Amino acid sequence: ETGVTQTPRHLVMGMTNKKSLKCEQHLGHNAMYWYKQSAKKPLELMFVYNFKEQTENNSVPSRFSPECPNSSHLFLHLHTLQPEDSALYLCASSQDHSNTEAFFGQGTRLTVV
Amino acid sequence: RKEVEQDPGPFNVPEGATVAFNCTYSNSASQSFFWYRQDCRKEPKLLMSVYSSGNEDGRFTAQLNRASQYISLLIRDSKLSDSATYLCVVNRASGGGADGLTFGKGTHLIIQP
């Protein structure tokens, strides 16, 4: 069973809604990530946090807002999304942000209507 | 050139056969390489790391050729349960460190009885 837990597993939201995705890791890792997986596209890195500090924002629109209150929790706040933002959003963690493997949560499947 | 490039397949292979996947990467400064496996509508999971000397784990063998910026995965005696998408993954080396991983689009493998 994965040590990275994401909630909710599925989310349908309107373009005017505000919602948040939550990720929690129980592995004692120091780095956490948000990835987006759209149909027929590779996983796209969105944000990287290392020891609670954001070290990467991969040109993500401001309608996506990450928050990392501590090394075990990561949020992705969503507001005024577009239908093309519908995708699988995956959280991952790794021991640190360098050359170590990443462990993924089961993802939140988001549909924007 | 795409950062990480893979043949998307699908590869249709009879059970028991040997199958090989290739992957090329563009960033010569990359330091870490992995193969991940992703089942339909599930999160990616680490299959194996790829080392310069090559490494083997049961029926799976991974090879790295730094000069050609090329990674391979060989699966021997394929099983029905090997059907999945195989993701080639390279670390995003930048400056003095690496932040997150870059994923290929994946190669879809179907093992047929």
CSV table of C-alpha atoms in Angstrom, one decimal:
chain,number,residue,atom,x,y,z
A,1,GLU,CA,0.0,0.0,0.0
A,2,THR,CA,1.3,3.4,-0.9
A,3,GLY,CA,2.8,5.7,1.7
A,4,VAL,CA,1.4,8.7,-0.1
A,5,THR,CA,-2.3,9.4,0.3
A,6,GLN,CA,-4.3,11.8,-1.8
A,7,THR,CA,-7.8,13.1,-1.3
A,8,PRO,CA,-10.3,13.3,-2.9
A,9,ARG,CA,-9.8,10.5,-5.4
A,10,HIS,CA,-12.3,12.1,-7.8
A,11,LEU,CA,-13.5,15.7,-8.1
A,12,VAL,CA,-15.9,17.4,-10.4
A,13,MET,CA,-16.0,21.2,-10.2
A,14,GLY,CA,-17.4,24.1,-12.1
A,15,MET,CA,-15.3,26.8,-13.6
A,16,THR,CA,-16.2,29.3,-10.8
A,17,ASN,CA,-15.6,26.9,-7.9
A,18,LYS,CA,-12.7,26.9,-5.5
A,19,LYS,CA,-11.5,23.5,-4.3
A,20,SER,CA,-8.3,22.0,-2.8
A,21,LEU,CA,-6.5,18.8,-3.3
A,22,LYS,CA,-4.7,17.2,-0.4
A,23,CYS,CA,-1.7,15.0,-0.2
A,24,GLU,CA,-0.1,13.4,2.8
A,25,GLN,CA,3.1,11.3,2.9
A,26,HIS,CA,4.0,8.9,5.7
A,27,LEU,CA,7.5,8.1,4.5
A,28,GLY,CA,9.5,10.7,6.3
A,29,HIS,CA,10.5,12.3,3.0
A,30,ASN,CA,11.7,15.9,2.6
A,31,ALA,CA,10.6,16.6,-0.9
A,32,MET,CA,7.0,16.7,-2.3
A,33,TYR,CA,5.8,17.2,-5.9
A,34,TRP,CA,2.6,17.9,-7.8
A,35,TYR,CA,2.4,16.3,-11.3
A,36,LYS,CA,-0.4,16.6,-13.9
A,37,GLN,CA,-1.2,13.7,-16.2
A,38,SER,CA,-3.4,14.5,-19.2
A,39,ALA,CA,-4.6,12.0,-21.8
A,40,LYS,CA,-1.9,11.1,-24.3
A,41,LYS,CA,0.7,13.4,-22.6
A,42,PRO,CA,3.6,12.6,-20.4
A,43,LEU,CA,3.4,13.5,-16.7
A,44,GLU,CA,4.1,17.2,-16.3
A,45,LEU,CA,5.9,18.5,-13.2
A,46,MET,CA,4.0,21.4,-11.7
A,47,PHE,CA,5.6,22.2,-8.4
A,48,VAL,CA,8.5,21.0,-6.2
A,49,TYR,CA,8.8,21.6,-2.5
A,50,ASN,CA,12.0,20.7,-0.6
A,51,PHE,CA,11.9,21.0,3.2
A,52,LYS,CA,8.7,23.0,2.9
A,53,GLU,CA,10.3,25.5,0.5
A,54,GLN,CA,9.1,25.8,-3.1
A,55,THR,CA,12.0,25.2,-5.3
A,56,GLU,CA,10.3,24.8,-8.7
A,57,ASN,CA,7.2,26.4,-10.3
A,58,ASN,CA,7.1,24.9,-13.8
A,59,SER,CA,5.3,27.8,-15.5
A,60,VAL,CA,2.0,26.8,-13.9
A,61,PRO,CA,-0.9,29.2,-14.3
A,62,SER,CA,-1.8,31.1,-11.1
A,63,ARG,CA,-5.2,29.4,-11.0
A,64,PHE,CA,-3.2,26.6,-9.4
A,65,SER,CA,-1.8,27.6,-6.0
A,66,PRO,CA,0.3,25.1,-3.9
A,67,GLU,CA,0.7,25.1,-0.2
A,68,CYS,CA,3.1,23.1,1.9
A,69,PRO,CA,2.6,23.7,5.6
A,70,ASN,CA,5.1,20.9,6.6
A,71,SER,CA,7.1,18.2,5.1
A,72,SER,CA,4.3,15.7,5.3
A,73,HIS,CA,1.5,17.7,3.8
A,74,LEU,CA,1.0,19.3,0.4
A,75,PHE,CA,-2.1,21.0,-1.0
A,76,LEU,CA,-3.1,22.3,-4.4
A,77,HIS,CA,-5.7,25.0,-4.3
A,78,LEU,CA,-7.8,25.4,-7.4
A,79,HIS,CA,-9.9,28.3,-8.5
A,80,THR,CA,-11.4,29.5,-11.8
A,81,LEU,CA,-10.2,26.4,-13.7
A,82,GLN,CA,-10.8,25.7,-17.3
A,83,PRO,CA,-12.1,22.5,-18.9
A,84,GLU,CA,-8.7,21.8,-20.3
A,85,ASP,CA,-7.4,21.5,-16.7
A,86,SER,CA,-9.3,18.2,-16.4
A,87,ALA,CA,-6.6,15.6,-15.7
A,88,LEU,CA,-5.2,13.2,-13.2
A,89,TYR,CA,-3.3,15.2,-10.5
A,90,LEU,CA,-0.6,13.1,-8.9
A,91,CYS,CA,1.3,13.9,-5.7
A,92,ALA,CA,4.7,12.3,-5.1
A,93,SER,CA,7.4,12.4,-2.5
A,94,SER,CA,11.1,11.5,-2.4
A,95,GLN,CA,13.8,11.5,0.3
A,96,ASP,CA,15.2,14.7,-1.1
A,97,HIS,CA,14.9,16.7,-4.3
A,98,SER,CA,18.0,15.3,-5.9
A,99,ASN,CA,18.6,12.0,-7.5
A,100,THR,CA,16.3,9.7,-5.6
A,101,GLU,CA,13.2,7.9,-6.7
A,102,ALA,CA,9.7,9.3,-6.2
A,103,PHE,CA,6.7,7.5,-4.7
A,104,PHE,CA,3.3,8.5,-6.0
A,105,GLY,CA,-0.1,8.8,-4.5
A,106,GLN,CA,-3.1,7.3,-6.3
A,107,GLY,CA,-4.0,10.7,-7.7
A,108,THR,CA,-7.1,12.9,-7.9
A,109,ARG,CA,-9.0,12.6,-11.1
A,110,LEU,CA,-10.3,16.1,-11.7
A,111,THR,CA,-13.1,17.0,-14.1
A,112,VAL,CA,-13.8,20.7,-14.8
A,113,VAL,CA,-17.3,21.4,-16.2
B,1,ARG,CA,14.4,17.0,-29.4
B,2,LYS,CA,12.0,16.0,-26.6
B,3,GLU,CA,13.4,15.7,-23.1
B,4,VAL,CA,12.6,12.0,-22.8
B,5,GLU,CA,11.4,10.1,-25.9
B,6,GLN,CA,9.9,6.7,-26.1
B,7,ASP,CA,8.0,4.6,-28.7
B,8,PRO,CA,4.4,4.7,-27.4
B,9,GLY,CA,3.6,1.3,-28.9
B,10,PRO,CA,1.4,-0.6,-28.3
B,11,PHE,CA,3.7,-3.6,-28.3
B,12,ASN,CA,1.6,-6.7,-28.7
B,13,VAL,CA,3.7,-9.7,-27.5
B,14,PRO,CA,2.9,-13.3,-26.9
B,15,GLU,CA,3.2,-14.7,-23.4
B,16,GLY,CA,6.7,-16.1,-22.8
B,17,ALA,CA,8.4,-13.9,-25.3
B,18,THR,CA,11.2,-11.4,-24.7
B,19,VAL,CA,10.5,-7.7,-25.3
B,20,ALA,CA,12.8,-4.7,-25.3
B,21,PHE,CA,11.9,-1.0,-24.9
B,22,ASN,CA,14.2,1.9,-25.7
B,23,CYS,CA,14.3,5.5,-24.5
B,24,THR,CA,16.4,8.5,-25.4
B,25,TYR,CA,17.0,11.6,-23.3
B,26,SER,CA,18.2,15.0,-24.3
B,27,ASN,CA,19.8,16.4,-21.1
B,28,SER,CA,23.4,15.1,-21.0
B,29,ALA,CA,23.8,16.4,-17.4
B,30,SER,CA,21.1,14.0,-16.2
B,31,GLN,CA,22.3,11.8,-13.4
B,32,SER,CA,19.6,9.4,-12.4
B,33,PHE,CA,17.4,7.1,-14.5
B,34,PHE,CA,14.5,4.9,-13.7
B,35,TRP,CA,11.9,2.7,-15.3
B,36,TYR,CA,8.4,3.1,-13.8
B,37,ARG,CA,5.4,1.0,-14.5
B,38,GLN,CA,1.8,2.4,-14.7
B,39,ASP,CA,-1.3,0.3,-14.8
B,40,CYS,CA,-4.5,1.6,-16.3
B,41,ARG,CA,-5.9,4.4,-14.2
B,42,LYS,CA,-3.4,3.8,-11.4
B,43,GLU,CA,-0.4,5.8,-10.2
B,44,PRO,CA,3.2,5.1,-11.6
B,45,LYS,CA,5.3,2.8,-9.5
B,46,LEU,CA,9.0,2.3,-9.6
B,47,LEU,CA,10.1,-0.8,-11.5
B,48,MET,CA,13.8,-0.4,-11.3
B,49,SER,CA,16.6,2.2,-11.2
B,50,VAL,CA,19.1,2.2,-14.1
B,51,TYR,CA,22.8,2.2,-13.4
B,52,SER,CA,25.7,2.8,-15.7
B,53,SER,CA,26.9,-0.8,-15.2
B,54,GLY,CA,23.5,-2.1,-16.1
B,55,ASN,CA,21.3,-4.0,-13.6
B,56,GLU,CA,19.1,-7.0,-13.5
B,57,ASP,CA,16.1,-7.8,-11.3
B,58,GLY,CA,14.6,-11.2,-12.0
B,59,ARG,CA,13.2,-11.2,-15.6
B,60,PHE,CA,14.0,-7.4,-16.0
B,61,THR,CA,17.3,-6.0,-17.2
B,62,ALA,CA,18.0,-2.3,-17.6
B,63,GLN,CA,20.9,-0.7,-19.5
B,64,LEU,CA,22.2,2.8,-19.7
B,65,ASN,CA,24.4,4.2,-22.5
B,66,ARG,CA,25.5,7.7,-21.5
B,67,ALA,CA,27.4,8.3,-24.7
B,68,SER,CA,24.3,7.8,-26.8
B,69,GLN,CA,21.9,9.1,-24.1
B,70,TYR,CA,19.9,5.9,-24.4
B,71,ILE,CA,18.2,3.7,-21.8
B,72,SER,CA,16.7,0.2,-22.4
B,73,LEU,CA,14.5,-2.2,-20.6
B,74,LEU,CA,14.4,-5.9,-21.4
B,75,ILE,CA,11.7,-8.2,-20.1
B,76,ARG,CA,12.3,-12.0,-20.5
B,77,ASP,CA,9.7,-14.7,-20.3
B,78,SER,CA,6.9,-12.1,-20.3
B,79,LYS,CA,3.8,-12.8,-18.2
B,80,LEU,CA,0.2,-11.6,-18.7
B,81,SER,CA,0.7,-9.4,-15.6
B,82,ASP,CA,3.5,-7.5,-17.3
B,83,SER,CA,0.8,-5.7,-19.4
B,84,ALA,CA,1.1,-2.1,-18.5
B,85,THR,CA,2.6,1.2,-19.6
B,86,TYR,CA,6.4,1.5,-19.0
B,87,LEU,CA,7.6,5.0,-18.3
B,88,CYS,CA,11.2,6.1,-18.9
B,89,VAL,CA,12.2,8.6,-16.2
B,90,VAL,CA,15.2,10.9,-16.0
B,91,ASN,CA,16.1,13.4,-13.3
B,92,ARG,CA,15.8,17.1,-14.2
B,93,ALA,CA,19.4,18.0,-13.5
B,94,SER,CA,19.7,21.8,-13.5
B,95,GLY,CA,22.6,23.9,-12.2
B,96,GLY,CA,23.9,22.4,-9.0
B,97,GLY,CA,21.1,20.1,-8.3
B,98,ALA,CA,18.0,18.3,-9.6
B,99,ASP,CA,14.4,19.1,-9.0
B,100,GLY,CA,11.9,16.4,-9.8
B,101,LEU,CA,11.8,13.9,-12.6
B,102,THR,CA,11.0,14.1,-16.3
B,103,PHE,CA,8.8,11.4,-17.6
B,104,GLY,CA,8.5,10.0,-21.1
B,105,LYS,CA,5.0,9.4,-22.5
B,106,GLY,CA,5.4,5.7,-21.9
B,107,THR,CA,5.4,2.5,-23.9
B,108,HIS,CA,2.2,0.5,-23.8
B,109,LEU,CA,2.8,-3.2,-23.5
B,110,ILE,CA,0.1,-5.9,-24.1
B,111,ILE,CA,1.0,-9.5,-23.3
B,112,GLN,CA,-1.3,-11.9,-25.2
B,113,PRO,CA,-2.1,-15.4,-24.0
